[in-house]
mmCIF file of C-alpha atoms in Angstrom:
data_model
loop_
_atom_site.group_PDB
_atom_site.id
_atom_site.type_symbol
_atom_site.label_atom_id
_atom_site.label_comp_id
_atom_site.label_asym_id
_atom_site.label_seq_id
_atom_site.Cartn_x
_atom_site.Cartn_y
_atom_site.Cartn_z
ATOM 1 C CA UNK A 1 4.619 3.471 21.956
ATOM 2 C CA UNK A 2 7.665 4.103 19.783
ATOM 3 C CA UNK A 3 8.860 7.700 19.973
ATOM 4 C CA UNK A 4 7.209 9.934 17.377
ATOM 5 C CA UNK A 5 9.341 13.091 17.171
ATOM 6 C CA UNK A 6 7.683 15.996 15.461
ATOM 7 C CA UNK A 7 8.990 17.250 12.140
ATOM 8 C CA UNK A 8 8.613 20.846 10.980
ATOM 9 C CA UNK A 9 7.248 21.667 7.553
ATOM 10 C CA UNK A 10 10.674 23.013 6.579
ATOM 11 C CA UNK A 11 12.357 19.776 7.657
ATOM 12 C CA UNK A 12 9.752 17.763 5.771
ATOM 13 C CA UNK A 13 10.236 19.783 2.587
ATOM 14 C CA UNK A 14 13.995 19.196 2.820
ATOM 15 C CA UNK A 15 13.333 15.469 3.210
ATOM 16 C CA UNK A 16 11.023 15.555 0.190
ATOM 17 C CA UNK A 17 13.821 17.084 -1.889
ATOM 18 C CA UNK A 18 16.345 14.553 -0.602
ATOM 19 C CA UNK A 19 14.350 11.457 -1.621
ATOM 20 C CA UNK A 20 12.655 12.630 -4.814
ATOM 21 C CA UNK A 21 13.528 10.889 -8.075
ATOM 22 C CA UNK A 22 12.001 13.305 -10.576
ATOM 23 C CA UNK A 23 13.512 13.106 -14.049
ATOM 24 C CA UNK A 24 15.167 9.732 -13.419
ATOM 25 C CA UNK A 25 13.132 7.561 -15.811
ATOM 26 C CA UNK A 26 11.834 7.994 -19.359
ATOM 27 C CA UNK A 27 8.615 6.229 -18.316
ATOM 28 C CA UNK A 28 7.910 8.672 -15.506
ATOM 29 C CA UNK A 29 4.290 7.522 -15.226
ATOM 30 C CA UNK A 30 5.594 4.195 -13.862
ATOM 31 C CA UNK A 31 7.853 5.844 -11.297
ATOM 32 C CA UNK A 32 9.835 3.467 -9.104
ATOM 33 C CA UNK A 33 8.250 0.512 -10.843
ATOM 34 C CA UNK A 34 10.850 1.112 -13.577
ATOM 35 C CA UNK A 35 13.262 -0.592 -11.189
ATOM 36 C CA UNK A 36 11.519 -3.948 -11.630
ATOM 37 C CA UNK A 37 13.046 -5.681 -14.650
ATOM 38 C CA UNK A 38 12.538 -9.146 -16.061
ATOM 39 C CA UNK A 39 15.469 -10.300 -13.937
ATOM 40 C CA UNK A 40 13.707 -9.050 -10.803
ATOM 41 C CA UNK A 41 10.590 -11.002 -11.750
ATOM 42 C CA UNK A 42 12.536 -14.195 -12.490
ATOM 43 C CA UNK A 43 14.310 -13.993 -9.138
ATOM 44 C CA UNK A 44 10.990 -13.421 -7.395
ATOM 45 C CA UNK A 45 9.455 -16.457 -9.096
ATOM 46 C CA UNK A 46 12.454 -18.463 -7.899
ATOM 47 C CA UNK A 47 11.374 -17.814 -4.295
ATOM 48 C CA UNK A 48 8.385 -20.149 -4.685
ATOM 49 C CA UNK A 49 9.017 -23.400 -2.800
ATOM 50 C CA UNK A 50 5.897 -24.734 -1.092
ATOM 51 C CA UNK A 51 3.408 -23.230 -3.542
ATOM 52 C CA UNK A 52 1.308 -21.878 -0.642
ATOM 53 C CA UNK A 53 -0.860 -19.026 -1.969
ATOM 54 C CA UNK A 54 -1.941 -16.296 0.471
ATOM 55 C CA UNK A 55 -4.471 -13.606 -0.569
ATOM 56 C CA UNK A 56 -4.242 -10.286 1.233
ATOM 57 C CA UNK A 57 -7.480 -8.392 0.468
ATOM 58 C CA UNK A 58 -10.041 -7.448 3.092
ATOM 59 C CA UNK A 59 -13.589 -8.720 2.497
ATOM 60 C CA UNK A 60 -15.682 -6.348 0.343
ATOM 61 C CA UNK A 61 -17.041 -4.091 3.071
ATOM 62 C CA UNK A 62 -20.622 -2.850 2.599
ATOM 63 C CA UNK A 63 -21.232 -1.919 6.247
ATOM 64 C CA UNK A 64 -20.775 1.612 7.529
ATOM 65 C CA UNK A 65 -18.459 2.102 10.476
ATOM 66 C CA UNK A 66 -15.822 4.411 11.948
ATOM 67 C CA UNK A 67 -13.261 2.965 9.529
ATOM 68 C CA UNK A 68 -15.638 2.725 6.562
ATOM 69 C CA UNK A 69 -17.353 6.088 6.056
ATOM 70 C CA UNK A 70 -18.203 5.307 2.417
ATOM 71 C CA UNK A 71 -19.244 1.633 2.306
ATOM 72 C CA UNK A 72 -18.745 -0.348 -0.868
ATOM 73 C CA UNK A 73 -21.825 -1.382 -2.825
ATOM 74 C CA UNK A 74 -22.979 -4.879 -3.732
ATOM 75 C CA UNK A 75 -26.434 -5.803 -4.942
ATOM 76 C CA UNK A 76 -28.024 -8.360 -7.219
ATOM 77 C CA UNK A 77 -29.208 -7.343 -10.672
ATOM 78 C CA UNK A 78 -30.512 -10.730 -11.869
ATOM 79 C CA UNK A 79 -31.901 -13.568 -9.762
ATOM 80 C CA UNK A 80 -32.565 -15.983 -12.564
ATOM 81 C CA UNK A 81 -36.197 -14.924 -12.872
ATOM 82 C CA UNK A 82 -35.988 -13.405 -16.353
ATOM 83 C CA UNK A 83 -37.915 -15.430 -18.908
ATOM 84 C CA UNK A 84 -35.825 -17.007 -21.589
ATOM 85 C CA UNK A 85 -34.052 -20.198 -22.601
ATOM 86 C CA UNK A 86 -31.843 -22.172 -20.238
ATOM 87 C CA UNK A 87 -29.532 -21.600 -18.496
ATOM 88 C CA UNK A 88 -30.852 -18.955 -16.119
ATOM 89 C CA UNK A 89 -28.355 -16.492 -14.699
ATOM 90 C CA UNK A 90 -27.534 -14.666 -11.496
ATOM 91 C CA UNK A 91 -25.779 -11.312 -11.759
ATOM 92 C CA UNK A 92 -24.576 -8.688 -9.353
ATOM 93 C CA UNK A 93 -23.205 -5.159 -9.245
ATOM 94 C CA UNK A 94 -20.306 -3.833 -7.175
ATOM 95 C CA UNK A 95 -18.876 -0.333 -6.760
ATOM 96 C CA UNK A 96 -16.613 1.443 -4.291
ATOM 97 C CA UNK A 97 -15.168 4.818 -3.421
ATOM 98 C CA UNK A 98 -12.089 2.800 -2.579
ATOM 99 C CA UNK A 99 -9.561 5.468 -1.517
ATOM 100 C CA UNK A 100 -10.476 5.115 2.142
ATOM 101 C CA UNK A 101 -9.961 2.695 5.001
ATOM 102 C CA UNK A 102 -12.433 -0.054 4.131
ATOM 103 C CA UNK A 103 -11.220 -1.437 0.773
ATOM 104 C CA UNK A 104 -7.865 -3.016 -0.076
ATOM 105 C CA UNK A 105 -6.502 -0.915 -2.921
ATOM 106 C CA UNK A 106 -3.501 0.302 -4.885
ATOM 107 C CA UNK A 107 -2.605 4.007 -5.027
ATOM 108 C CA UNK A 108 -1.252 5.004 -8.441
ATOM 109 C CA UNK A 109 1.051 7.981 -8.950
ATOM 110 C CA UNK A 110 -1.833 10.287 -9.866
ATOM 111 C CA UNK A 111 -3.444 9.787 -6.454
ATOM 112 C CA UNK A 112 -1.187 12.120 -4.472
ATOM 113 C CA UNK A 113 0.000 15.653 -5.157
ATOM 114 C CA UNK A 114 2.179 17.698 -2.823
ATOM 115 C CA UNK A 115 2.294 21.485 -3.115
ATOM 116 C CA UNK A 116 0.181 21.133 -6.255
ATOM 117 C CA UNK A 117 2.586 18.758 -8.004
ATOM 118 C CA UNK A 118 2.296 15.098 -8.882
ATOM 119 C CA UNK A 119 5.315 12.828 -9.200
ATOM 120 C CA UNK A 120 7.990 14.088 -11.617
ATOM 121 C CA UNK A 121 6.916 17.672 -11.010
ATOM 122 C CA UNK A 122 3.743 17.425 -13.122
ATOM 123 C CA UNK A 123 1.151 20.083 -12.172
ATOM 124 C CA UNK A 124 -1.857 18.274 -10.724
ATOM 125 C CA UNK A 125 -4.429 20.681 -12.195
ATOM 126 C CA UNK A 126 -3.079 20.085 -15.691
ATOM 127 C CA UNK A 127 -2.969 16.316 -15.382
ATOM 128 C CA UNK A 128 -6.023 15.270 -13.343
ATOM 129 C CA UNK A 129 -9.580 16.433 -14.019
ATOM 130 C CA UNK A 130 -13.134 15.101 -13.963
ATOM 131 C CA UNK A 131 -12.282 12.680 -16.762
ATOM 132 C CA UNK A 132 -9.437 11.119 -14.768
ATOM 133 C CA UNK A 133 -5.653 11.257 -14.823
ATOM 134 C CA UNK A 134 -3.599 11.915 -17.952
ATOM 135 C CA UNK A 135 -0.378 11.155 -16.087
ATOM 136 C CA UNK A 136 0.395 8.452 -13.562
ATOM 137 C CA UNK A 137 -2.813 6.469 -13.943
ATOM 138 C CA UNK A 138 -3.125 2.925 -12.677
ATOM 139 C CA UNK A 139 -3.294 1.739 -16.300
ATOM 140 C CA UNK A 140 0.331 2.839 -16.732
ATOM 141 C CA UNK A 141 1.410 0.435 -13.992
ATOM 142 C CA UNK A 142 -0.303 -2.742 -15.151
ATOM 143 C CA UNK A 143 0.262 -5.995 -13.218
ATOM 144 C CA UNK A 144 2.924 -5.742 -10.510
ATOM 145 C CA UNK A 145 5.099 -8.816 -9.907
ATOM 146 C CA UNK A 146 8.183 -8.704 -7.705
ATOM 147 C CA UNK A 147 9.808 -9.933 -4.494
ATOM 148 C CA UNK A 148 7.746 -9.129 -1.433
ATOM 149 C CA UNK A 149 9.215 -8.611 2.038
ATOM 150 C CA UNK A 150 7.056 -8.728 5.162
ATOM 151 C CA UNK A 151 8.150 -6.593 8.112
ATOM 152 C CA UNK A 152 6.143 -8.244 10.890
ATOM 153 C CA UNK A 153 6.741 -5.757 13.704
ATOM 154 C CA UNK A 154 4.449 -7.412 16.292
ATOM 155 C CA UNK A 155 6.336 -10.695 15.797
ATOM 156 C CA UNK A 156 9.643 -8.908 16.289
ATOM 157 C CA UNK A 157 8.432 -7.138 19.431
ATOM 158 C CA UNK A 158 6.534 -10.116 20.861
ATOM 159 C CA UNK A 159 3.179 -8.319 20.983
ATOM 160 C CA UNK A 160 -0.159 -9.103 19.301
ATOM 161 C CA UNK A 161 -0.257 -5.729 17.542
ATOM 162 C CA UNK A 162 1.151 -2.230 17.515
ATOM 163 C CA UNK A 163 -1.137 0.260 19.182
ATOM 164 C CA UNK A 164 -2.555 3.086 17.036
ATOM 165 C CA UNK A 165 -0.048 5.927 17.001
ATOM 166 C CA UNK A 166 2.984 3.610 17.164
ATOM 167 C CA UNK A 167 5.642 5.001 14.823
ATOM 168 C CA UNK A 168 7.900 2.574 12.953
ATOM 169 C CA UNK A 169 11.230 4.338 12.535
ATOM 170 C CA UNK A 170 14.363 3.601 10.520
ATOM 171 C CA UNK A 171 15.963 1.769 13.434
ATOM 172 C CA UNK A 172 12.873 -0.408 13.769
ATOM 173 C CA UNK A 173 13.136 -1.376 10.090
ATOM 174 C CA UNK A 174 16.773 -2.408 10.501
ATOM 175 C CA UNK A 175 15.980 -4.338 13.684
ATOM 176 C CA UNK A 176 13.125 -6.137 11.919
ATOM 177 C CA UNK A 177 15.404 -7.110 9.038
ATOM 178 C CA UNK A 178 17.905 -8.609 11.464
ATOM 179 C CA UNK A 179 15.287 -10.403 13.562
ATOM 180 C CA UNK A 180 13.426 -11.819 10.563
ATOM 181 C CA UNK A 181 16.512 -12.702 8.537
ATOM 182 C CA UNK A 182 15.601 -10.634 5.495
ATOM 183 C CA UNK A 183 17.159 -7.627 3.773
ATOM 184 C CA UNK A 184 15.187 -5.123 1.702
ATOM 185 C CA UNK A 185 16.631 -4.734 -1.790
ATOM 186 C CA UNK A 186 16.102 -2.815 -5.011
ATOM 187 C CA UNK A 187 12.765 -3.419 -6.704
ATOM 188 C CA UNK A 188 11.208 -4.982 -3.601
ATOM 189 C CA UNK A 189 7.690 -4.535 -2.301
ATOM 190 C CA UNK A 190 7.822 -3.858 1.442
ATOM 191 C CA UNK A 191 4.728 -4.736 3.463
ATOM 192 C CA UNK A 192 4.433 -3.514 7.046
ATOM 193 C CA UNK A 193 2.313 -5.586 9.429
ATOM 194 C CA UNK A 194 1.176 -3.635 12.478
ATOM 195 C CA UNK A 195 -1.496 -6.158 13.504
ATOM 196 C CA UNK A 196 -4.271 -3.704 12.608
ATOM 197 C CA UNK A 197 -6.656 -6.432 11.397
ATOM 198 C CA UNK A 198 -6.173 -8.571 14.499
ATOM 199 C CA UNK A 199 -6.668 -5.591 16.814
ATOM 200 C CA UNK A 200 -9.876 -4.645 14.992
ATOM 201 C CA UNK A 201 -11.181 -8.210 15.239
ATOM 202 C CA UNK A 202 -10.515 -8.393 18.984
ATOM 203 C CA UNK A 203 -11.258 -4.846 20.155
ATOM 204 C CA UNK A 204 -13.560 -3.425 17.473
ATOM 205 C CA UNK A 205 -13.278 -0.741 14.824
ATOM 206 C CA UNK A 206 -11.834 2.730 15.331
ATOM 207 C CA UNK A 207 -11.061 5.642 13.031
ATOM 208 C CA UNK A 208 -7.568 5.021 11.592
ATOM 209 C CA UNK A 209 -7.610 8.441 9.917
ATOM 210 C CA UNK A 210 -6.880 9.891 13.357
ATOM 211 C CA UNK A 211 -4.914 7.071 15.033
ATOM 212 C CA UNK A 212 -2.958 4.313 13.289
ATOM 213 C CA UNK A 213 0.383 2.560 13.496
ATOM 214 C CA UNK A 214 2.678 3.103 10.532
ATOM 215 C CA UNK A 215 5.953 4.451 9.250
ATOM 216 C CA UNK A 216 7.459 7.634 10.641
ATOM 217 C CA UNK A 217 8.936 9.849 7.936
ATOM 218 C CA UNK A 218 12.445 9.156 9.226
ATOM 219 C CA UNK A 219 12.116 5.590 7.903
ATOM 220 C CA UNK A 220 11.598 6.815 4.346
ATOM 221 C CA UNK A 221 15.231 7.723 3.512
ATOM 222 C CA UNK A 222 16.234 4.129 4.337
ATOM 223 C CA UNK A 223 13.511 2.748 2.056
ATOM 224 C CA UNK A 224 14.583 5.213 -0.646
ATOM 225 C CA UNK A 225 18.223 4.177 -0.273
ATOM 226 C CA UNK A 226 17.247 0.518 -0.701
ATOM 227 C CA UNK A 227 15.328 1.342 -3.904
ATOM 228 C CA UNK A 228 11.913 -0.053 -3.018
ATOM 229 C CA UNK A 229 9.355 -0.223 -5.825
ATOM 230 C CA UNK A 230 6.163 -0.714 -3.815
ATOM 231 C CA UNK A 231 5.128 -0.016 -0.227
ATOM 232 C CA UNK A 232 2.107 -1.249 1.677
ATOM 233 C CA UNK A 233 0.655 -2.343 4.960
ATOM 234 C CA UNK A 234 -2.394 -3.334 6.967
ATOM 235 C CA UNK A 235 -2.953 0.376 7.559
ATOM 236 C CA UNK A 236 -2.039 2.873 4.869
ATOM 237 C CA UNK A 237 1.703 3.128 5.673
ATOM 238 C CA UNK A 238 1.379 6.443 7.584
ATOM 239 C CA UNK A 239 1.529 6.719 11.370
ATOM 240 C CA UNK A 240 -1.203 8.942 12.768
ATOM 241 C CA UNK A 241 -1.427 11.448 14.289
ATOM 242 C CA UNK A 242 0.995 12.732 11.694
ATOM 243 C CA UNK A 243 4.377 13.852 13.028
ATOM 244 C CA UNK A 244 4.524 16.613 10.395
ATOM 245 C CA UNK A 245 2.704 19.873 11.037
ATOM 246 C CA UNK A 246 0.171 20.599 8.317
ATOM 247 C CA UNK A 247 0.719 17.327 6.419
ATOM 248 C CA UNK A 248 -1.857 14.637 7.188
ATOM 249 C CA UNK A 249 -0.242 11.813 5.174
ATOM 250 C CA UNK A 250 3.465 12.568 4.902
ATOM 251 C CA UNK A 251 4.548 9.053 3.918
ATOM 252 C CA UNK A 252 2.014 9.164 1.082
ATOM 253 C CA UNK A 253 3.546 12.437 -0.091
ATOM 254 C CA UNK A 254 7.102 11.128 0.116
ATOM 255 C CA UNK A 255 6.441 7.711 -1.403
ATOM 256 C CA UNK A 256 4.053 8.628 -4.217
ATOM 257 C CA UNK A 257 4.777 12.264 -5.077
ATOM 258 C CA UNK A 258 8.535 12.358 -4.355
ATOM 259 C CA UNK A 259 9.749 8.792 -5.004
ATOM 260 C CA UNK A 260 7.146 7.508 -7.471
ATOM 261 C CA UNK A 261 6.419 4.480 -5.264
ATOM 262 C CA UNK A 262 2.839 3.132 -5.501
ATOM 263 C CA UNK A 263 1.139 2.167 -2.245
ATOM 264 C CA UNK A 264 -0.972 -0.790 -1.148
ATOM 265 C CA UNK A 265 -3.450 0.269 1.531
ATOM 266 C CA UNK A 266 -5.626 -1.754 3.916
ATOM 267 C CA UNK A 267 -4.076 -5.189 3.463
ATOM 268 C CA UNK A 268 -5.007 -8.193 5.594
ATOM 269 C CA UNK A 269 -1.587 -9.540 6.571
ATOM 270 C CA UNK A 270 -2.666 -11.967 9.295
ATOM 271 C CA UNK A 271 -2.603 -15.115 7.140
ATOM 272 C CA UNK A 272 0.687 -14.049 5.563
ATOM 273 C CA UNK A 273 2.199 -13.516 9.010
ATOM 274 C CA UNK A 274 1.269 -17.079 9.918
ATOM 275 C CA UNK A 275 2.529 -18.520 6.644
ATOM 276 C CA UNK A 276 5.868 -16.722 6.757
ATOM 277 C CA UNK A 277 6.425 -17.683 10.398
ATOM 278 C CA UNK A 278 5.691 -21.328 9.566
ATOM 279 C CA UNK A 279 8.006 -21.222 6.565
ATOM 280 C CA UNK A 280 10.704 -19.440 8.563
ATOM 281 C CA UNK A 281 11.259 -16.846 5.827
ATOM 282 C CA UNK A 282 9.803 -13.425 5.202
ATOM 283 C CA UNK A 283 10.340 -13.091 1.443
ATOM 284 C CA UNK A 284 7.952 -14.327 -1.238
ATOM 285 C CA UNK A 285 6.639 -13.802 -4.740
ATOM 286 C CA UNK A 286 4.128 -10.950 -4.761
ATOM 287 C CA UNK A 287 1.519 -10.522 -7.497
ATOM 288 C CA UNK A 288 -0.765 -7.460 -7.701
ATOM 289 C CA UNK A 289 -3.140 -7.107 -10.665
ATOM 290 C CA UNK A 290 -5.046 -3.797 -10.595
ATOM 291 C CA UNK A 291 -8.047 -3.224 -12.799
ATOM 292 C CA UNK A 292 -7.184 -1.712 -16.178
ATOM 293 C CA UNK A 293 -8.862 1.665 -15.646
ATOM 294 C CA UNK A 294 -7.591 4.314 -18.081
ATOM 295 C CA UNK A 295 -7.225 7.530 -16.097
ATOM 296 C CA UNK A 296 -7.784 5.765 -12.776
ATOM 297 C CA UNK A 297 -5.924 7.039 -9.721
ATOM 298 C CA UNK A 298 -5.791 3.519 -8.303
ATOM 299 C CA UNK A 299 -7.767 0.291 -8.123
ATOM 300 C CA UNK A 300 -9.262 -2.198 -5.693
ATOM 301 C CA UNK A 301 -6.933 -5.216 -5.627
ATOM 302 C CA UNK A 302 -6.493 -8.645 -4.097
ATOM 303 C CA UNK A 303 -2.711 -8.992 -3.791
ATOM 304 C CA UNK A 304 -1.381 -12.542 -3.585
ATOM 305 C CA UNK A 305 1.783 -13.840 -1.933
ATOM 306 C CA UNK A 306 3.191 -17.184 -3.085
ATOM 307 C CA UNK A 307 5.680 -18.945 -0.831
#
């Protein structure tokens, strides 16, 4: 297991101040996504060579388990047995409490507050209520299109997966860049593969809220320095147990509340790992289209990589 040094609350708060970008952009509700211009999108589209399309969403999970405490819903509402003219129809209903471990989703800037404040220093109680978010909603982000970079740590280390609790530190990010021949740049979406999905398939489910591979907080200043616009992984980006006393999801706090960086949680990166290894390159066009939910703190998504 990679070393996971503990971080005091005082040290964490100093780190939060060091990486925060409050007041930087006029469109504060878009946060770091302001970095992605038309030029970024055009360059990302230029990465498409083979036209291979790789979806990254987990299957809609309606079964309860240690990593799915609030299963998604799916049931039929019409089986074609309603009298009427042709054609008959079949209809269904889906719903999800998606901010968990069982549904692939995007975290908008209204999802995370630290010390009572959302991104840009907006008081959470004044901006999020039972009707939804008035600041930082997923509707403010819209479709996300940029260059994606896969950090495939198991491939770099020659292991099938990282064990739960394995902390990915700043040095590991730099080593992965060198080994994979890719450099994280401004406006990029960085996706961390820990091998979570493969481990679950081979060994069974566990509770990732208590034990998961992910970024240590000391990797965040490097990502901030590079100017990332989106962060995600096959976990939820945080290593657990948390290295920060009293903060369960410190990378969430730093990325969303300090840096204004939306998060992609619970991706399936196994097919992308295979496709990037076959192509011999770990950069690609990334497309994420969240649902247009005014006031929503996020959305279920099916991100797509195009190589």
